[in-house]
mmCIF file of C-alpha atoms in Angstrom:
data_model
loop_
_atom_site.group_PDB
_atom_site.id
_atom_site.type_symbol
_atom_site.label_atom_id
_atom_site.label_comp_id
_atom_site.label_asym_id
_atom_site.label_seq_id
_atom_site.Cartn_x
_atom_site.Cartn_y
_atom_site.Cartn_z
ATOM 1 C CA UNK E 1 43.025 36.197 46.308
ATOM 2 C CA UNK E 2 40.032 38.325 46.753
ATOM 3 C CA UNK E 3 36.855 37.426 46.892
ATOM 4 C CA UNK E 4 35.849 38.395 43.553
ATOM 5 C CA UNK E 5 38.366 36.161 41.853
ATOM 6 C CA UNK E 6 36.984 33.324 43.615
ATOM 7 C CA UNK E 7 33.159 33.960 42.203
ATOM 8 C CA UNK E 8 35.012 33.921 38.493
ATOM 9 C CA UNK E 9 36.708 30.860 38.859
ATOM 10 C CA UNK E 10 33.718 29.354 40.619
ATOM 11 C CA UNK E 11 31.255 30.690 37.401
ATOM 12 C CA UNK E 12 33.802 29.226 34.768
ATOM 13 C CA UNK E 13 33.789 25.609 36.844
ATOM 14 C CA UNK E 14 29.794 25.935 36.658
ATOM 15 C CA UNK E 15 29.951 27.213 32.974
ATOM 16 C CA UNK E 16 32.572 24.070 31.934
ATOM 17 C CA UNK E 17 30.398 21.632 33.753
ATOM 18 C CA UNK E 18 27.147 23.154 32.313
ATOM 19 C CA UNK E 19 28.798 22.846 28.867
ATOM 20 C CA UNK E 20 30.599 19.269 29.476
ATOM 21 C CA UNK E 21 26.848 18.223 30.331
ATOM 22 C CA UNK E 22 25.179 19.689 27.593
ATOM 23 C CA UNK E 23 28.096 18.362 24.412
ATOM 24 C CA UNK E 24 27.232 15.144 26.868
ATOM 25 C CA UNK E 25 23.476 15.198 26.569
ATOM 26 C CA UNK E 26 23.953 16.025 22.575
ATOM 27 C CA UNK E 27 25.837 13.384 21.830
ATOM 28 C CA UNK E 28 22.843 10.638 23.499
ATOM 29 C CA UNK E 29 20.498 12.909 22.034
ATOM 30 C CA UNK E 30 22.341 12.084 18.453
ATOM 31 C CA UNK E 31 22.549 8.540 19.470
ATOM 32 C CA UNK E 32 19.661 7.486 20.200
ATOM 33 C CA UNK E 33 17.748 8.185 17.156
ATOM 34 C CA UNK E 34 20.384 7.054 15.081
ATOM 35 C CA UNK E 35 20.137 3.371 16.939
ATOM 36 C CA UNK E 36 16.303 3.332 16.321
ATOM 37 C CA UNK E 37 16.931 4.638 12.395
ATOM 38 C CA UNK E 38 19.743 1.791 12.403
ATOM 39 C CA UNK E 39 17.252 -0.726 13.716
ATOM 40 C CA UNK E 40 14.320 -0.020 11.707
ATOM 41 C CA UNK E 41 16.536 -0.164 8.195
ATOM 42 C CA UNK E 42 18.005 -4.014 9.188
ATOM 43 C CA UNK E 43 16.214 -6.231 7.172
ATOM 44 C CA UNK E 44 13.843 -8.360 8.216
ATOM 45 C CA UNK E 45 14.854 -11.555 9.309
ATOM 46 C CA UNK E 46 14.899 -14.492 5.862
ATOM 47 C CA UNK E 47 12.696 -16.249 6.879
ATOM 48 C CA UNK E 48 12.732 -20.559 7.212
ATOM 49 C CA UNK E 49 12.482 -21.808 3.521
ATOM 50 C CA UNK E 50 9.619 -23.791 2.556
ATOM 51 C CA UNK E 51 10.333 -27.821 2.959
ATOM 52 C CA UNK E 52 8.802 -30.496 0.702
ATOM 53 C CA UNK E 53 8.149 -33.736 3.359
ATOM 54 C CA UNK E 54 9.481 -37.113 1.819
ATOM 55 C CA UNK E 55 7.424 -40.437 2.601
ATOM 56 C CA UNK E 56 9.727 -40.513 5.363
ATOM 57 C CA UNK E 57 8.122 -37.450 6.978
ATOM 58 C CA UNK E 58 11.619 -35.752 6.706
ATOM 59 C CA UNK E 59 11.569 -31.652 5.224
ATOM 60 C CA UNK E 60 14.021 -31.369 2.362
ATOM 61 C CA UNK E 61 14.942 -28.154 0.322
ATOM 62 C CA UNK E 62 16.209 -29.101 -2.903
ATOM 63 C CA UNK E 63 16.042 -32.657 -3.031
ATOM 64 C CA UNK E 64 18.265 -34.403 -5.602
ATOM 65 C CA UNK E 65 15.673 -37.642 -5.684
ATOM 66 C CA UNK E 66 12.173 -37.317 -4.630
ATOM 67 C CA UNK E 67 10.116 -40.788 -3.851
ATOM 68 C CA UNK E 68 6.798 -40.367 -5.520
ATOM 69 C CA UNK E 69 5.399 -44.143 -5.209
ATOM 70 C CA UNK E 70 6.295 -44.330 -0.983
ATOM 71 C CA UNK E 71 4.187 -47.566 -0.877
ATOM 72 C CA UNK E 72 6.265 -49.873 -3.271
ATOM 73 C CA UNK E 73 9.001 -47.276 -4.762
ATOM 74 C CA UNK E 74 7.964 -47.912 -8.259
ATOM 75 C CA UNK E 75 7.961 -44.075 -8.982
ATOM 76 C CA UNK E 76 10.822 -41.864 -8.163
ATOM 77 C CA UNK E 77 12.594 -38.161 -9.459
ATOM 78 C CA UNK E 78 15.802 -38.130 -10.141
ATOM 79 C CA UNK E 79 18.339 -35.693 -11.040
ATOM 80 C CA UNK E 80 16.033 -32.775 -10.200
ATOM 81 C CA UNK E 81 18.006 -29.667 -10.985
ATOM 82 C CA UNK E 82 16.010 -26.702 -9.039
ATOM 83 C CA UNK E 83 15.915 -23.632 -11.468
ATOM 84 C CA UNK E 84 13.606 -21.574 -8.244
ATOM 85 C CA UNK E 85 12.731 -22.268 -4.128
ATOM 86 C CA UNK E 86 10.630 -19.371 -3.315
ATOM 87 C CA UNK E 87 8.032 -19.018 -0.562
ATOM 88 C CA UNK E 88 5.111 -20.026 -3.110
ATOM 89 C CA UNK E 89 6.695 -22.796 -5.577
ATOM 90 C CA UNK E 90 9.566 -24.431 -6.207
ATOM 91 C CA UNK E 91 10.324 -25.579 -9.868
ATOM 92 C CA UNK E 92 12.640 -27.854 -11.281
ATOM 93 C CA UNK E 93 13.393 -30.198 -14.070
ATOM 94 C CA UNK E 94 14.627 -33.930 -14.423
ATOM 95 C CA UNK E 95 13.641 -37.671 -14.600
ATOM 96 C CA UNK E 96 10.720 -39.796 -13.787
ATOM 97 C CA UNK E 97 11.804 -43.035 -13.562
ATOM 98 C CA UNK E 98 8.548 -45.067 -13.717
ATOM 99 C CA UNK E 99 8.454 -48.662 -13.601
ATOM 100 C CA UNK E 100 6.631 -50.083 -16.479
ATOM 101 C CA UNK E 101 5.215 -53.143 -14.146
ATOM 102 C CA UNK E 102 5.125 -55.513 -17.364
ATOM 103 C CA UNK E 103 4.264 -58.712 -16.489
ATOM 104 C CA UNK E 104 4.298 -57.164 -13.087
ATOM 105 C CA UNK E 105 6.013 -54.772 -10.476
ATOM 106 C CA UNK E 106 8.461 -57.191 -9.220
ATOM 107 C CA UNK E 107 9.745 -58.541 -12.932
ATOM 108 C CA UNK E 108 9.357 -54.966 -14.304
ATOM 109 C CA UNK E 109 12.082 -52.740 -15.552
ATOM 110 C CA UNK E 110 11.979 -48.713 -14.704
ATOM 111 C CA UNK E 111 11.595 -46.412 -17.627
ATOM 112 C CA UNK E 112 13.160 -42.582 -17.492
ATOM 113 C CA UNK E 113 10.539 -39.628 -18.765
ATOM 114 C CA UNK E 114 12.240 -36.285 -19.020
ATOM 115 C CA UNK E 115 9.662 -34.330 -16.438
ATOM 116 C CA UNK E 116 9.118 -31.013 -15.368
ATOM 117 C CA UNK E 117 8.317 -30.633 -11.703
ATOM 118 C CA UNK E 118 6.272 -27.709 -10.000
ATOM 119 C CA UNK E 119 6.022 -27.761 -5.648
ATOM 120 C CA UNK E 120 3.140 -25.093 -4.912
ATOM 121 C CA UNK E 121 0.466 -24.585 -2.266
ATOM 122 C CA UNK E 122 2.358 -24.133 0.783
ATOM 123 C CA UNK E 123 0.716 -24.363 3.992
ATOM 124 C CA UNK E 124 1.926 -24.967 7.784
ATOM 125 C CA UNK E 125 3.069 -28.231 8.300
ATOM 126 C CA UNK E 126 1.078 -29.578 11.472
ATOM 127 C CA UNK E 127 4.055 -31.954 12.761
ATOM 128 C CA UNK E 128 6.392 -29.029 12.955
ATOM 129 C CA UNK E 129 4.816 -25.417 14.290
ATOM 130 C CA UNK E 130 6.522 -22.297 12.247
ATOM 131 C CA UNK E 131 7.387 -24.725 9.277
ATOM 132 C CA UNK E 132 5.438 -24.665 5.997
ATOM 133 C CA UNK E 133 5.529 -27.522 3.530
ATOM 134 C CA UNK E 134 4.512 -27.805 0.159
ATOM 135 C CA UNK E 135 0.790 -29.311 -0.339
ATOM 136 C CA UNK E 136 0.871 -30.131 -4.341
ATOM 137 C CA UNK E 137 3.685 -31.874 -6.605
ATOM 138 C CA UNK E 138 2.895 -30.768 -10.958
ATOM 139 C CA UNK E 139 4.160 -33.182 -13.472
ATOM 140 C CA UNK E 140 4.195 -32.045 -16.716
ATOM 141 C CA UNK E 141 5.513 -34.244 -19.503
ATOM 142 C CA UNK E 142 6.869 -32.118 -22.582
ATOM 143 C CA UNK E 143 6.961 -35.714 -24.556
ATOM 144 C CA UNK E 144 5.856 -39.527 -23.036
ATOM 145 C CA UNK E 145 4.805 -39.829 -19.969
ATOM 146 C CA UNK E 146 3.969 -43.237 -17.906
ATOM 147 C CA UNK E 147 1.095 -45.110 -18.570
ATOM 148 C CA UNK E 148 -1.588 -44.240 -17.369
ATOM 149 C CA UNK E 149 -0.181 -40.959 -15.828
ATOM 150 C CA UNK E 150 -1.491 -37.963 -18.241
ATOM 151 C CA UNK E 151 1.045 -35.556 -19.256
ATOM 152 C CA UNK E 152 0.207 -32.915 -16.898
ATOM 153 C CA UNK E 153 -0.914 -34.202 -13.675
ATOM 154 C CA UNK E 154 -1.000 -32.767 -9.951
ATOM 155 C CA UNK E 155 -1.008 -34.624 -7.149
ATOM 156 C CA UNK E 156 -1.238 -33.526 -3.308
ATOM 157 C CA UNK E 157 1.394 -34.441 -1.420
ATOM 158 C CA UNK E 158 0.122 -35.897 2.202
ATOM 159 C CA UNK E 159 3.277 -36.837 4.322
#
């Protein structure tokens, strides 16, 4: 072989390399900005649903029963069937069952009130950091409600 044959095959191993680097270098070139356009369409994390806190200081999401009366139990919802649980309120409808207290709370019997129930106001809960809880409980009443409870009443809720 002379010499000149040498300094071609010598240029084309430099010229393959060169290229093998370069289709290389494209292809991270290609990758990496896909990555960051893959990363920055994901969706943002869902975030933790807001809790309503029972008297028992336990969070619930969708409670079936919800103890309105913790002291003596006299005042519950029951059958709540949740139409929404979004990051402001929560809304549902079902039954107030309401003891009437007649002649008094122990020898009373509980009376059912269709209800409509609104959980708003939500605010982080101090007993559990990155949790919010719901601050007010609406009643509304579309016909009776219990004496002496007006038809559309808010309370806070405390626990």
């Amino acid at each position: 072989m002379d010499a000149s044959q040498d300094g071609l095959r010598a240029s084309r191993s430099r010229l393959r390399t060169a290229t093998l680097l370069c289709a290389a270098a494209a292809l991270v070139a290609a990758a990496v900005p896909a990555s960051a356009v893959q990363s920055q369409t994901r969706a943002a994390p869902i975030p933790d649903p807001v809790v309503v806190v029972d008297c028992f200081s336990e969070d619930q999401v969708r409670p079936e029963t919800f103890l309105l009366a913790c002291g003596d139990g006299n005042n519950r919802l029951v059958d709540l069937d949740w139409k929404t649980w979004g990051h402001r309120t929560a809304t549902a409808t079902g039954t107030d069952m309401a003891n009437e207290c007649r002649p008094n709370c122990a020898a009373g019997r509980f009376l059912s009130y269709p209800v409509s129930v609104t959980l708003a106001n939500p605010e982080p809960w101090p007993d559990r950091p990155g949790v919010e809880r719901f601050t007010t409980i609406r009643l509304l009443f579309p016909a009776d409600a219990p004496s002496p409870i007006p038809q559309d009443v808010t309370y806070k809720l405390v626990y």
